[in-house]
Tab-separated table of N, CA and C in Angstrom:
chain	number	residue	atom	x	y	z
K	3	MET	N	-20.009	-30.450	33.295
K	3	MET	CA	-19.515	-30.259	31.831
K	3	MET	C	-20.566	-29.625	31.042
K	4	SER	N	-20.424	-28.570	30.205
K	4	SER	CA	-21.574	-27.939	29.438
K	4	SER	C	-21.560	-28.609	28.119
K	5	ASP	N	-22.823	-28.644	27.651
K	5	ASP	CA	-23.162	-29.219	26.232
K	5	ASP	C	-23.314	-28.082	25.241
K	6	SER	N	-22.975	-26.760	25.654
K	6	SER	CA	-23.145	-25.601	24.866
K	6	SER	C	-21.911	-25.641	23.864
K	7	PRO	N	-22.085	-24.978	22.742
K	7	PRO	CA	-20.915	-24.864	21.664
K	7	PRO	C	-19.976	-23.994	22.190
K	8	ALA	N	-18.920	-24.179	21.725
K	8	ALA	CA	-17.870	-23.088	22.006
K	8	ALA	C	-18.121	-21.799	21.426
K	9	PRO	N	-17.827	-20.687	21.999
K	9	PRO	CA	-18.056	-19.226	21.470
K	9	PRO	C	-17.487	-19.246	19.930
K	10	ALA	N	-18.116	-18.562	19.222
K	10	ALA	CA	-17.522	-18.271	17.730
K	10	ALA	C	-16.359	-17.430	17.919
K	11	ARG	N	-15.445	-17.274	17.208
K	11	ARG	CA	-14.250	-16.516	17.015
K	11	ARG	C	-14.497	-15.166	16.709
K	12	PRO	N	-14.398	-14.139	17.517
K	12	PRO	CA	-14.970	-12.797	17.103
K	12	PRO	C	-13.993	-12.364	15.956
K	13	LEU	N	-12.665	-12.823	15.921
K	13	LEU	CA	-11.798	-12.264	15.003
K	13	LEU	C	-11.732	-13.290	13.789
K	14	GLU	N	-12.088	-12.665	12.588
K	14	GLU	CA	-11.956	-13.355	11.320
K	14	GLU	C	-10.611	-12.963	10.693
K	15	GLN	N	-9.720	-13.964	10.367
K	15	GLN	CA	-8.520	-13.661	9.840
K	15	GLN	C	-8.192	-14.390	8.619
K	16	THR	N	-7.813	-13.779	7.658
K	16	THR	CA	-7.566	-14.441	6.293
K	16	THR	C	-6.079	-14.285	5.864
K	17	LEU	N	-5.375	-15.143	5.756
K	17	LEU	CA	-3.914	-15.064	5.174
K	17	LEU	C	-3.983	-15.262	3.660
K	18	PHE	N	-3.049	-14.324	3.051
K	18	PHE	CA	-3.029	-14.392	1.542
K	18	PHE	C	-1.536	-14.244	1.117
K	19	ASP	N	-1.300	-14.652	-0.123
K	19	ASP	CA	0.057	-14.267	-0.747
K	19	ASP	C	-0.139	-13.794	-2.092
K	20	GLU	N	-1.442	-13.532	-2.457
K	20	GLU	CA	-1.740	-12.681	-3.597
K	20	GLU	C	-2.878	-11.806	-3.395
K	21	TRP	N	-2.681	-10.597	-4.074
K	21	TRP	CA	-3.710	-9.600	-3.744
K	21	TRP	C	-5.116	-10.063	-3.887
K	22	PRO	N	-6.280	-9.857	-3.026
K	22	PRO	CA	-7.431	-10.212	-3.283
K	22	PRO	C	-7.898	-9.331	-4.430
K	23	ALA	N	-8.963	-9.564	-5.149
K	23	ALA	CA	-9.509	-8.935	-6.404
K	23	ALA	C	-9.867	-7.454	-6.041
K	24	ASN	N	-10.537	-7.190	-4.916
K	24	ASN	CA	-10.686	-5.786	-4.365
K	24	ASN	C	-9.557	-4.905	-4.043
K	25	VAL	N	-8.656	-5.491	-3.515
K	25	VAL	CA	-7.543	-4.750	-3.274
K	25	VAL	C	-6.639	-4.510	-4.554
K	26	ARG	N	-6.620	-5.533	-5.437
K	26	ARG	CA	-5.978	-5.508	-6.773
K	26	ARG	C	-6.642	-4.175	-7.528
K	27	ALA	N	-7.882	-4.056	-7.549
K	27	ALA	CA	-8.724	-3.130	-8.153
K	27	ALA	C	-8.358	-1.584	-7.508
K	28	LEU	N	-8.242	-1.568	-6.038
K	28	LEU	CA	-7.841	-0.368	-5.612
K	28	LEU	C	-6.456	0.176	-5.966
K	29	PHE	N	-5.590	-0.761	-6.289
K	29	PHE	CA	-4.176	-0.430	-6.585
K	29	PHE	C	-3.869	-0.601	-8.088
K	30	ASP	N	-4.905	-0.597	-8.968
K	30	ASP	CA	-4.534	-0.844	-10.383
K	30	ASP	C	-4.195	0.304	-11.138
K	31	GLY	N	-4.170	1.453	-10.499
K	31	GLY	CA	-3.742	2.778	-11.310
K	31	GLY	C	-4.751	3.419	-11.953
K	32	SER	N	-5.946	3.014	-12.017
K	32	SER	CA	-6.982	3.488	-12.700
K	32	SER	C	-7.918	4.262	-11.676
K	33	SER	N	-8.754	5.178	-12.470
K	33	SER	CA	-9.750	6.009	-11.626
K	33	SER	C	-9.296	6.678	-10.383
K	34	LEU	N	-8.066	7.357	-10.423
K	34	LEU	CA	-7.460	7.919	-9.117
K	34	LEU	C	-8.373	9.047	-8.758
K	35	THR	N	-9.135	9.682	-9.490
K	35	THR	CA	-9.873	10.703	-8.853
K	35	THR	C	-11.007	10.147	-8.042
K	36	ASP	N	-11.542	8.922	-8.188
K	36	ASP	CA	-12.457	8.176	-7.661
K	36	ASP	C	-12.117	7.632	-6.242
K	37	LYS	N	-10.647	7.476	-6.134
K	37	LYS	CA	-10.024	6.944	-4.984
K	37	LYS	C	-9.232	7.901	-4.012
K	38	VAL	N	-9.469	9.266	-4.453
K	38	VAL	CA	-8.962	10.231	-3.631
K	38	VAL	C	-9.426	9.937	-2.136
K	39	GLY	N	-8.459	10.096	-1.223
K	39	GLY	CA	-8.997	9.951	0.309
K	39	GLY	C	-8.534	8.699	0.866
K	40	PHE	N	-8.255	7.527	-0.088
K	40	PHE	CA	-7.752	6.461	0.625
K	40	PHE	C	-6.324	6.733	1.058
K	41	THR	N	-5.877	6.053	2.171
K	41	THR	CA	-4.652	6.292	2.747
K	41	THR	C	-3.972	4.879	3.276
K	42	ALA	N	-2.903	4.493	2.933
K	42	ALA	CA	-2.251	3.322	3.413
K	42	ALA	C	-1.096	3.762	4.396
K	43	SER	N	-0.758	3.138	5.431
K	43	SER	CA	0.218	3.451	6.262
K	43	SER	C	1.371	2.520	5.750
K	44	LEU	N	2.601	3.001	5.446
K	44	LEU	CA	3.758	2.317	5.202
K	44	LEU	C	4.508	2.369	6.451
K	45	LEU	N	4.761	1.316	7.004
K	45	LEU	CA	5.649	1.023	8.346
K	45	LEU	C	7.139	0.554	7.881
K	46	THR	N	8.105	1.266	8.456
K	46	THR	CA	9.389	0.815	8.273
K	46	THR	C	10.217	1.009	9.760
K	47	VAL	N	11.258	0.337	9.656
K	47	VAL	CA	11.894	0.468	10.971
K	47	VAL	C	13.363	1.177	10.542
K	48	ASP	N	13.760	2.134	11.240
K	48	ASP	CA	15.029	2.850	10.806
K	48	ASP	C	16.338	2.284	11.590
K	49	ALA	N	17.370	2.900	11.356
K	49	ALA	CA	18.737	2.240	11.863
K	49	ALA	C	18.599	2.213	13.348
K	50	ASN	N	17.966	3.172	13.813
K	50	ASN	CA	17.838	3.177	15.509
K	50	ASN	C	16.781	2.237	15.981
K	51	GLY	N	16.162	1.545	15.117
K	51	GLY	CA	15.041	0.497	15.563
K	51	GLY	C	13.805	1.358	15.862
K	52	HIS	N	13.621	2.594	15.495
K	52	HIS	CA	12.299	3.230	15.598
K	52	HIS	C	11.280	2.862	14.392
K	53	VAL	N	10.093	2.531	14.735
K	53	VAL	CA	9.104	2.378	13.676
K	53	VAL	C	8.716	3.880	13.164
K	54	ARG	N	8.635	3.749	11.975
K	54	ARG	CA	8.345	4.971	11.225
K	54	ARG	C	7.196	4.746	10.307
K	55	THR	N	6.217	5.800	10.227
K	55	THR	CA	4.954	5.559	9.349
K	55	THR	C	5.040	6.753	8.279
K	56	SER	N	4.806	6.224	6.920
K	56	SER	CA	4.545	7.288	5.844
K	56	SER	C	3.233	6.986	5.426
K	57	LEU	N	2.498	7.981	5.271
K	57	LEU	CA	0.981	7.978	4.685
K	57	LEU	C	1.216	7.915	3.216
K	58	LEU	N	0.568	6.944	2.534
K	58	LEU	CA	0.651	7.010	0.921
K	58	LEU	C	-0.729	6.900	0.430
K	59	SER	N	-0.873	7.474	-0.656
K	59	SER	CA	-2.268	7.528	-1.533
K	59	SER	C	-2.171	6.412	-2.532
K	60	VAL	N	-3.267	6.465	-3.322
K	60	VAL	CA	-3.329	5.502	-4.512
K	60	VAL	C	-2.519	6.113	-5.648
K	61	GLY	N	-1.943	7.334	-5.501
K	61	GLY	CA	-1.140	7.927	-6.465
K	61	GLY	C	0.256	7.570	-6.159
K	62	GLU	N	0.614	6.846	-5.237
K	62	GLU	CA	1.943	6.442	-4.868
K	62	GLU	C	2.098	4.832	-4.916
K	63	LEU	N	0.927	4.166	-5.080
K	63	LEU	CA	0.913	2.597	-5.202
K	63	LEU	C	0.433	2.124	-6.356
K	64	TYR	N	1.027	1.074	-6.859
K	64	TYR	CA	0.398	0.466	-8.083
K	64	TYR	C	0.823	-1.128	-8.079
K	65	ALA	N	-0.156	-2.027	-8.295
K	65	ALA	CA	-0.021	-3.478	-8.243
K	65	ALA	C	-0.023	-3.871	-9.754
K	66	PRO	N	1.254	-4.223	-10.390
K	66	PRO	CA	1.287	-4.735	-11.656
K	66	PRO	C	0.902	-6.086	-11.822
K	67	ASP	N	0.902	-6.862	-10.661
K	67	ASP	CA	0.531	-8.288	-10.868
K	67	ASP	C	-0.127	-8.706	-9.343
K	68	SER	N	-0.565	-9.893	-9.328
K	68	SER	CA	-1.205	-10.463	-7.957
K	68	SER	C	-0.188	-10.611	-6.698
K	69	ARG	N	1.138	-10.407	-7.039
K	69	ARG	CA	1.990	-10.654	-5.871
K	69	ARG	C	2.902	-9.376	-5.417
K	70	THR	N	2.935	-8.313	-6.319
K	70	THR	CA	3.662	-7.320	-6.220
K	70	THR	C	2.988	-5.994	-6.043
K	71	LEU	N	3.729	-4.980	-5.302
K	71	LEU	CA	3.367	-3.546	-5.305
K	71	LEU	C	4.332	-2.639	-5.455
K	72	CYS	N	4.208	-1.730	-6.563
K	72	CYS	CA	5.124	-0.829	-6.788
K	72	CYS	C	4.792	0.595	-5.888
K	73	LEU	N	5.842	1.224	-5.397
K	73	LEU	CA	5.628	2.359	-4.661
K	73	LEU	C	6.490	3.410	-4.968
K	74	ALA	N	6.121	4.732	-4.877
K	74	ALA	CA	6.838	6.058	-5.381
K	74	ALA	C	7.031	6.660	-3.972
K	75	LEU	N	8.093	6.917	-3.767
K	75	LEU	CA	8.413	7.563	-2.629
K	75	LEU	C	9.537	8.809	-2.831
K	76	TRP	N	9.315	9.800	-2.088
K	76	TRP	CA	10.331	10.971	-1.999
K	76	TRP	C	11.824	10.489	-1.576
K	77	PRO	N	12.839	10.880	-2.304
K	77	PRO	CA	14.285	10.270	-2.035
K	77	PRO	C	14.427	10.773	-0.394
K	78	GLN	N	13.981	11.886	0.087
K	78	GLN	CA	14.415	12.366	1.296
K	78	GLN	C	13.565	11.732	2.479
K	79	ALA	N	12.405	11.028	2.017
K	79	ALA	CA	11.687	10.482	3.157
K	79	ALA	C	12.440	9.361	4.032
K	80	ARG	N	12.110	9.386	5.161
K	80	ARG	CA	12.616	8.502	6.252
K	80	ARG	C	12.339	7.097	5.746
K	81	ALA	N	11.193	6.782	5.121
K	81	ALA	CA	10.867	5.510	4.867
K	81	ALA	C	11.884	5.053	3.584
K	82	THR	N	12.225	5.771	2.795
K	82	THR	CA	13.027	5.501	1.658
K	82	THR	C	14.421	5.103	2.106
K	83	ARG	N	15.005	5.839	3.215
K	83	ARG	CA	16.326	5.424	3.868
K	83	ARG	C	16.079	4.064	4.500
K	84	ALA	N	15.124	3.877	5.347
K	84	ALA	CA	14.785	2.667	6.070
K	84	ALA	C	14.743	1.473	5.255
K	85	ILE	N	13.991	1.632	4.028
K	85	ILE	CA	13.931	0.535	3.171
K	85	ILE	C	15.240	0.157	2.519
K	86	ALA	N	15.977	1.338	2.200
K	86	ALA	CA	17.281	0.958	1.528
K	86	ALA	C	18.130	0.223	2.504
K	87	GLN	N	18.005	0.425	3.754
K	87	GLN	CA	18.726	-0.261	4.646
K	87	GLN	C	18.290	-1.812	4.884
K	88	SER	N	16.964	-1.977	5.013
K	88	SER	CA	16.405	-3.267	5.384
K	88	SER	C	15.723	-4.104	4.302
K	89	GLY	N	15.457	-3.508	3.379
K	89	GLY	CA	14.711	-4.122	2.141
K	89	GLY	C	13.277	-4.548	2.616
K	90	ARG	N	12.778	-4.089	3.600
K	90	ARG	CA	11.483	-4.553	4.304
K	90	ARG	C	10.567	-3.355	4.606
K	91	ALA	N	9.453	-3.598	4.689
K	91	ALA	CA	8.341	-2.587	5.027
K	91	ALA	C	7.013	-3.457	5.165
K	92	ALA	N	6.072	-2.732	5.922
K	92	ALA	CA	4.799	-3.291	5.929
K	92	ALA	C	3.580	-2.198	5.561
K	93	LEU	N	2.687	-2.646	4.865
K	93	LEU	CA	1.653	-1.805	4.519
K	93	LEU	C	0.360	-2.121	5.089
K	94	SER	N	-0.193	-1.116	5.827
K	94	SER	CA	-1.492	-1.335	6.491
K	94	SER	C	-2.535	-0.396	6.012
K	95	PHE	N	-3.703	-0.931	5.706
K	95	PHE	CA	-5.051	-0.103	5.230
K	95	PHE	C	-6.227	-0.671	5.469
K	96	VAL	N	-7.378	-0.086	5.315
K	96	VAL	CA	-8.551	-0.543	5.338
K	96	VAL	C	-9.189	-0.563	3.934
K	97	CYS	N	-9.849	-1.729	3.579
K	97	CYS	CA	-10.435	-1.871	2.317
K	97	CYS	C	-11.719	-2.700	2.517
K	98	ASP	N	-12.891	-2.317	2.016
K	98	ASP	CA	-14.070	-3.133	2.071
K	98	ASP	C	-14.352	-3.633	3.488
K	99	ALA	N	-14.214	-2.883	4.551
K	99	ALA	CA	-14.564	-3.298	5.927
K	99	ALA	C	-13.713	-4.319	6.491
K	100	GLU	N	-12.455	-4.367	5.884
K	100	GLU	CA	-11.417	-5.260	6.397
K	100	GLU	C	-10.059	-4.611	6.773
K	101	PHE	N	-9.358	-4.945	7.716
K	101	PHE	CA	-8.028	-4.395	7.939
K	101	PHE	C	-7.143	-5.285	7.327
K	102	TYR	N	-6.109	-4.725	6.578
K	102	TYR	CA	-5.104	-5.340	5.741
K	102	TYR	C	-3.758	-4.914	6.446
K	103	GLN	N	-2.949	-5.991	6.692
K	103	GLN	CA	-1.360	-5.659	6.798
K	103	GLN	C	-0.672	-6.628	6.079
K	104	VAL	N	0.258	-6.036	5.388
K	104	VAL	CA	1.080	-6.870	4.317
K	104	VAL	C	2.540	-6.552	4.581
K	105	GLN	N	3.165	-7.666	4.713
K	105	GLN	CA	4.805	-7.629	4.870
K	105	GLN	C	5.217	-7.682	3.606
K	106	LEU	N	6.289	-6.607	3.201
K	106	LEU	CA	6.764	-6.610	1.907
K	106	LEU	C	8.280	-6.643	1.895
K	107	ARG	N	8.975	-7.355	1.073
K	107	ARG	CA	10.228	-7.412	0.655
K	107	ARG	C	10.260	-6.381	-0.441
K	108	VAL	N	11.276	-5.346	-0.388
K	108	VAL	CA	11.165	-4.363	-1.299
K	108	VAL	C	12.761	-4.248	-1.790
K	109	ALA	N	12.700	-3.807	-3.120
K	109	ALA	CA	13.957	-3.546	-3.746
K	109	ALA	C	13.754	-2.264	-4.695
K	110	PRO	N	14.902	-1.837	-5.169
K	110	PRO	CA	14.822	-0.629	-5.979
K	110	PRO	C	14.145	-0.988	-7.411
K	111	LEU	N	13.439	0.015	-8.030
K	111	LEU	CA	13.026	-0.214	-9.452
K	111	LEU	C	13.948	0.688	-10.156
K	112	PRO	N	14.253	0.461	-11.395
K	112	PRO	CA	14.992	1.398	-12.230
K	112	PRO	C	14.136	2.619	-12.495
K	113	GLY	N	14.944	3.582	-12.678
K	113	GLY	CA	14.225	4.932	-13.128
K	113	GLY	C	13.469	4.800	-14.472
K	114	VAL	N	12.659	5.855	-14.908
K	114	VAL	CA	11.901	5.727	-15.966
K	114	VAL	C	12.323	6.816	-16.829
K	115	ALA	N	12.704	6.630	-18.272
K	115	ALA	CA	13.248	7.670	-19.140
K	115	ALA	C	12.035	8.906	-19.088
K	116	GLY	N	12.536	10.050	-19.178
K	116	GLY	CA	11.580	11.109	-19.121
K	116	GLY	C	11.044	11.555	-17.791
K	117	ASP	N	11.452	10.723	-16.757
K	117	ASP	CA	10.885	11.229	-15.402
K	117	ASP	C	11.867	12.099	-14.858
K	118	ASP	N	11.583	13.224	-14.504
K	118	ASP	CA	12.368	14.150	-13.715
K	118	ASP	C	11.669	14.704	-12.411
K	119	SER	N	10.900	13.747	-11.890
K	119	SER	CA	10.259	14.061	-10.564
K	119	SER	C	11.058	13.974	-9.253
K	120	GLY	N	12.250	13.292	-9.597
K	120	GLY	CA	12.998	13.054	-8.399
K	120	GLY	C	12.566	11.872	-7.389
K	121	VAL	N	11.363	11.208	-7.817
K	121	VAL	CA	10.794	10.238	-7.112
K	121	VAL	C	11.603	8.969	-7.130
K	122	VAL	N	11.560	8.194	-5.930
K	122	VAL	CA	12.343	6.973	-5.933
K	122	VAL	C	11.262	5.874	-6.137
K	123	TYR	N	11.411	4.844	-7.135
K	123	TYR	CA	10.411	3.846	-7.540
K	123	TYR	C	10.798	2.491	-6.844
K	124	LEU	N	10.076	1.975	-6.059
K	124	LEU	CA	10.300	0.710	-5.381
K	124	LEU	C	9.417	-0.410	-5.735
K	125	LEU	N	9.959	-1.722	-5.681
K	125	LEU	CA	9.172	-2.788	-6.131
K	125	LEU	C	9.006	-3.747	-4.862
K	126	GLY	N	7.910	-3.873	-4.289
K	126	GLY	CA	7.650	-4.813	-3.092
K	126	GLY	C	7.030	-6.054	-3.565
K	127	SER	N	7.376	-7.086	-2.896
K	127	SER	CA	6.858	-8.265	-3.240
K	127	SER	C	6.087	-8.950	-1.891
K	128	ILE	N	5.014	-9.441	-1.820
K	128	ILE	CA	4.286	-9.997	-0.737
K	128	ILE	C	5.169	-11.052	-0.012
K	129	ASP	N	5.514	-10.827	1.250
K	129	ASP	CA	6.167	-11.968	1.982
K	129	ASP	C	4.935	-12.675	2.751
K	130	THR	N	4.317	-11.986	3.703
K	130	THR	CA	3.089	-12.525	4.334
K	130	THR	C	2.113	-11.337	4.456
K	131	ALA	N	0.807	-11.910	4.369
K	131	ALA	CA	-0.182	-10.953	4.451
K	131	ALA	C	-1.538	-11.514	5.076
K	132	GLU	N	-2.255	-10.562	5.666
K	132	GLU	CA	-3.479	-10.956	6.292
K	132	GLU	C	-4.379	-9.818	6.143
K	133	ALA	N	-5.753	-10.231	6.250
K	133	ALA	CA	-7.035	-9.314	6.265
K	133	ALA	C	-7.731	-9.747	7.524
K	134	GLN	N	-8.064	-8.963	8.282
K	134	GLN	CA	-8.892	-9.081	9.488
K	134	GLN	C	-10.153	-8.209	9.554
K	135	SER	N	-11.235	-9.015	10.274
K	135	SER	CA	-12.392	-8.335	10.516
K	135	SER	C	-13.020	-8.864	11.718
K	136	VAL	N	-13.970	-8.258	12.330
K	136	VAL	CA	-14.791	-8.884	13.479
K	136	VAL	C	-16.299	-8.759	13.051
K	137	ARG	N	-17.168	-9.651	13.502
K	137	ARG	CA	-18.408	-9.797	13.327
K	137	ARG	C	-19.206	-8.652	13.991
K	138	TYR	N	-18.672	-8.190	15.081
K	138	TYR	CA	-19.528	-7.271	16.024
K	138	TYR	C	-19.385	-5.741	15.620
K	139	ALA	N	-18.344	-5.521	14.549
K	139	ALA	CA	-18.012	-4.167	14.185
K	139	ALA	C	-17.669	-4.197	12.804
K	140	ARG	N	-18.043	-3.177	12.085
K	140	ARG	CA	-17.708	-3.011	10.586
K	140	ARG	C	-16.617	-1.788	10.505
K	141	LEU	N	-15.602	-1.994	9.836
K	141	LEU	CA	-14.786	-0.858	9.636
K	141	LEU	C	-15.320	-0.109	8.589
K	142	THR	N	-15.577	1.174	8.683
K	142	THR	CA	-16.107	2.171	7.725
K	142	THR	C	-14.796	2.895	7.028
K	143	GLY	N	-13.713	2.889	7.596
K	143	GLY	CA	-12.669	3.773	6.856
K	143	GLY	C	-11.461	3.548	7.824
K	144	GLY	N	-10.371	4.046	7.148
K	144	GLY	CA	-9.072	4.080	7.869
K	144	GLY	C	-8.720	5.418	8.087
K	145	ILE	N	-7.549	5.690	7.878
K	145	ILE	CA	-7.186	7.226	7.731
K	145	ILE	C	-7.443	7.654	6.328
K	146	THR	N	-8.217	8.708	6.337
K	146	THR	CA	-8.530	9.418	4.980
K	146	THR	C	-8.153	10.768	4.921
K	147	PHE	N	-8.286	11.288	3.746
K	147	PHE	CA	-8.017	12.828	3.519
K	147	PHE	C	-8.774	13.245	2.297
K	148	GLU	N	-8.782	14.752	2.256
K	148	GLU	CA	-9.403	15.253	1.079
K	148	GLU	C	-8.322	16.279	0.683
K	149	LEU	N	-8.341	16.364	-0.620
K	149	LEU	CA	-7.226	17.214	-1.447
K	149	LEU	C	-7.816	18.729	-1.147
K	150	GLN	N	-7.034	19.698	-0.897
K	150	GLN	CA	-7.404	20.990	-0.776
K	150	GLN	C	-6.462	21.723	-1.641
K	151	GLY	N	-6.781	22.880	-2.050
K	151	GLY	CA	-6.105	23.863	-2.996
K	151	GLY	C	-5.852	23.467	-4.351
K	152	GLU	N	-4.631	22.844	-4.497
K	152	GLU	CA	-4.261	22.427	-5.925
K	152	GLU	C	-4.645	21.044	-6.355
K	153	LYS	N	-5.835	20.701	-6.093
K	153	LYS	CA	-6.223	19.349	-6.413
K	153	LYS	C	-5.982	18.816	-7.755
K	154	SER	N	-6.214	19.641	-8.803
K	154	SER	CA	-5.841	19.125	-10.146
K	154	SER	C	-4.353	18.846	-10.441
K	155	ALA	N	-3.584	19.796	-9.820
K	155	ALA	CA	-2.005	19.608	-9.873
K	155	ALA	C	-1.698	18.141	-9.207
K	156	VAL	N	-2.271	17.927	-8.046
K	156	VAL	CA	-1.982	16.682	-7.298
K	156	VAL	C	-2.320	15.370	-8.234
K	157	LEU	N	-3.651	15.598	-8.605
K	157	LEU	CA	-4.173	14.429	-9.350
K	157	LEU	C	-3.191	14.192	-10.760
K	158	GLU	N	-2.861	15.332	-11.295
K	158	GLU	CA	-1.989	15.271	-12.502
K	158	GLU	C	-0.505	14.569	-12.001
K	159	ARG	N	0.085	14.989	-11.040
K	159	ARG	CA	1.196	14.352	-10.352
K	159	ARG	C	1.002	12.811	-10.164
K	160	TRP	N	-0.154	12.599	-9.588
K	160	TRP	CA	-0.470	11.112	-9.185
K	160	TRP	C	-0.496	10.230	-10.475
K	161	GLU	N	-1.150	10.802	-11.613
K	161	GLU	CA	-1.348	10.248	-12.902
K	161	GLU	C	0.060	9.806	-13.382
K	162	GLN	N	1.026	10.794	-13.250
K	162	GLN	CA	2.392	10.717	-13.908
K	162	GLN	C	3.107	9.651	-13.079
K	163	GLN	N	2.936	9.754	-11.680
K	163	GLN	CA	3.818	8.724	-10.844
K	163	GLN	C	3.260	7.399	-11.280
K	164	VAL	N	1.953	7.072	-11.413
K	164	VAL	CA	1.433	5.927	-11.557
K	164	VAL	C	1.880	5.268	-12.924
K	165	GLU	N	1.858	6.237	-13.931
K	165	GLU	CA	2.529	5.916	-15.221
K	165	GLU	C	3.893	5.421	-15.240
K	166	HIS	N	4.664	6.146	-14.500
K	166	HIS	CA	6.060	5.843	-14.201
K	166	HIS	C	6.076	4.450	-13.442
K	167	LEU	N	5.383	4.260	-12.597
K	167	LEU	CA	5.424	2.935	-11.832
K	167	LEU	C	5.015	1.913	-12.753
K	168	LYS	N	4.127	2.064	-13.697
K	168	LYS	CA	3.647	0.962	-14.650
K	168	LYS	C	4.999	0.710	-15.488
K	169	ARG	N	5.390	1.694	-16.054
K	169	ARG	CA	6.471	1.534	-17.038
K	169	ARG	C	7.700	0.813	-16.322
K	170	ALA	N	8.146	1.237	-15.131
K	170	ALA	CA	9.079	0.787	-14.347
K	170	ALA	C	9.047	-0.711	-13.967
K	171	ALA	N	7.564	-1.110	-13.610
K	171	ALA	CA	7.233	-2.273	-13.294
K	171	ALA	C	7.322	-3.312	-14.565
K	172	ALA	N	6.990	-2.744	-15.581
K	172	ALA	CA	7.058	-3.537	-17.050
K	172	ALA	C	8.579	-3.773	-17.423
K	173	ALA	N	9.330	-2.818	-17.044
K	173	ALA	CA	10.717	-2.808	-17.555
K	173	ALA	C	11.418	-3.952	-16.712
K	174	SER	N	11.044	-3.958	-15.384
K	174	SER	CA	11.789	-4.908	-14.432
K	174	SER	C	11.264	-6.406	-14.762
K	175	SER	N	10.269	-6.548	-15.316
K	175	SER	CA	9.795	-7.959	-15.557
K	175	SER	C	10.173	-8.556	-16.791
K	176	ARG	N	10.951	-7.874	-17.563
K	176	ARG	CA	11.663	-8.289	-18.874
K	176	ARG	C	12.768	-9.094	-18.608
């Protein structure tokens, strides 16, 4: 029998039911220009049981409080249809060298007066969530992108979407 200590677990896993401060700051709807390139994967399961992925930016995500996340999706998106059927989705992303996966229960948010974008607003609440990292490797990013062409138009649309998400979230909590 060996007296050597058990090897350290290479996987560090943190379970949470409220957004950590760094993630909340990422989804706070501010400084969108500084957050361009961040991408989250929204995973849903369609009626045929197929897993579908939609890539979302900070212009489509807003955390109004520590336990919820508002999403802006196009009505024709497969994710929108899948969520309408199941009321569930998972969001995966990298933030500050950790991999996050958050299981969400999702419901529609009411529309916002003056919003003619056609975007569907949803309110997700954290069901279960975890952050993972390993000591031997540091995540330096997830899926990232850079805006091309109409960067200012995209940023303006994001600003409007996040403002609509903020108003819809505030209206739903009354």
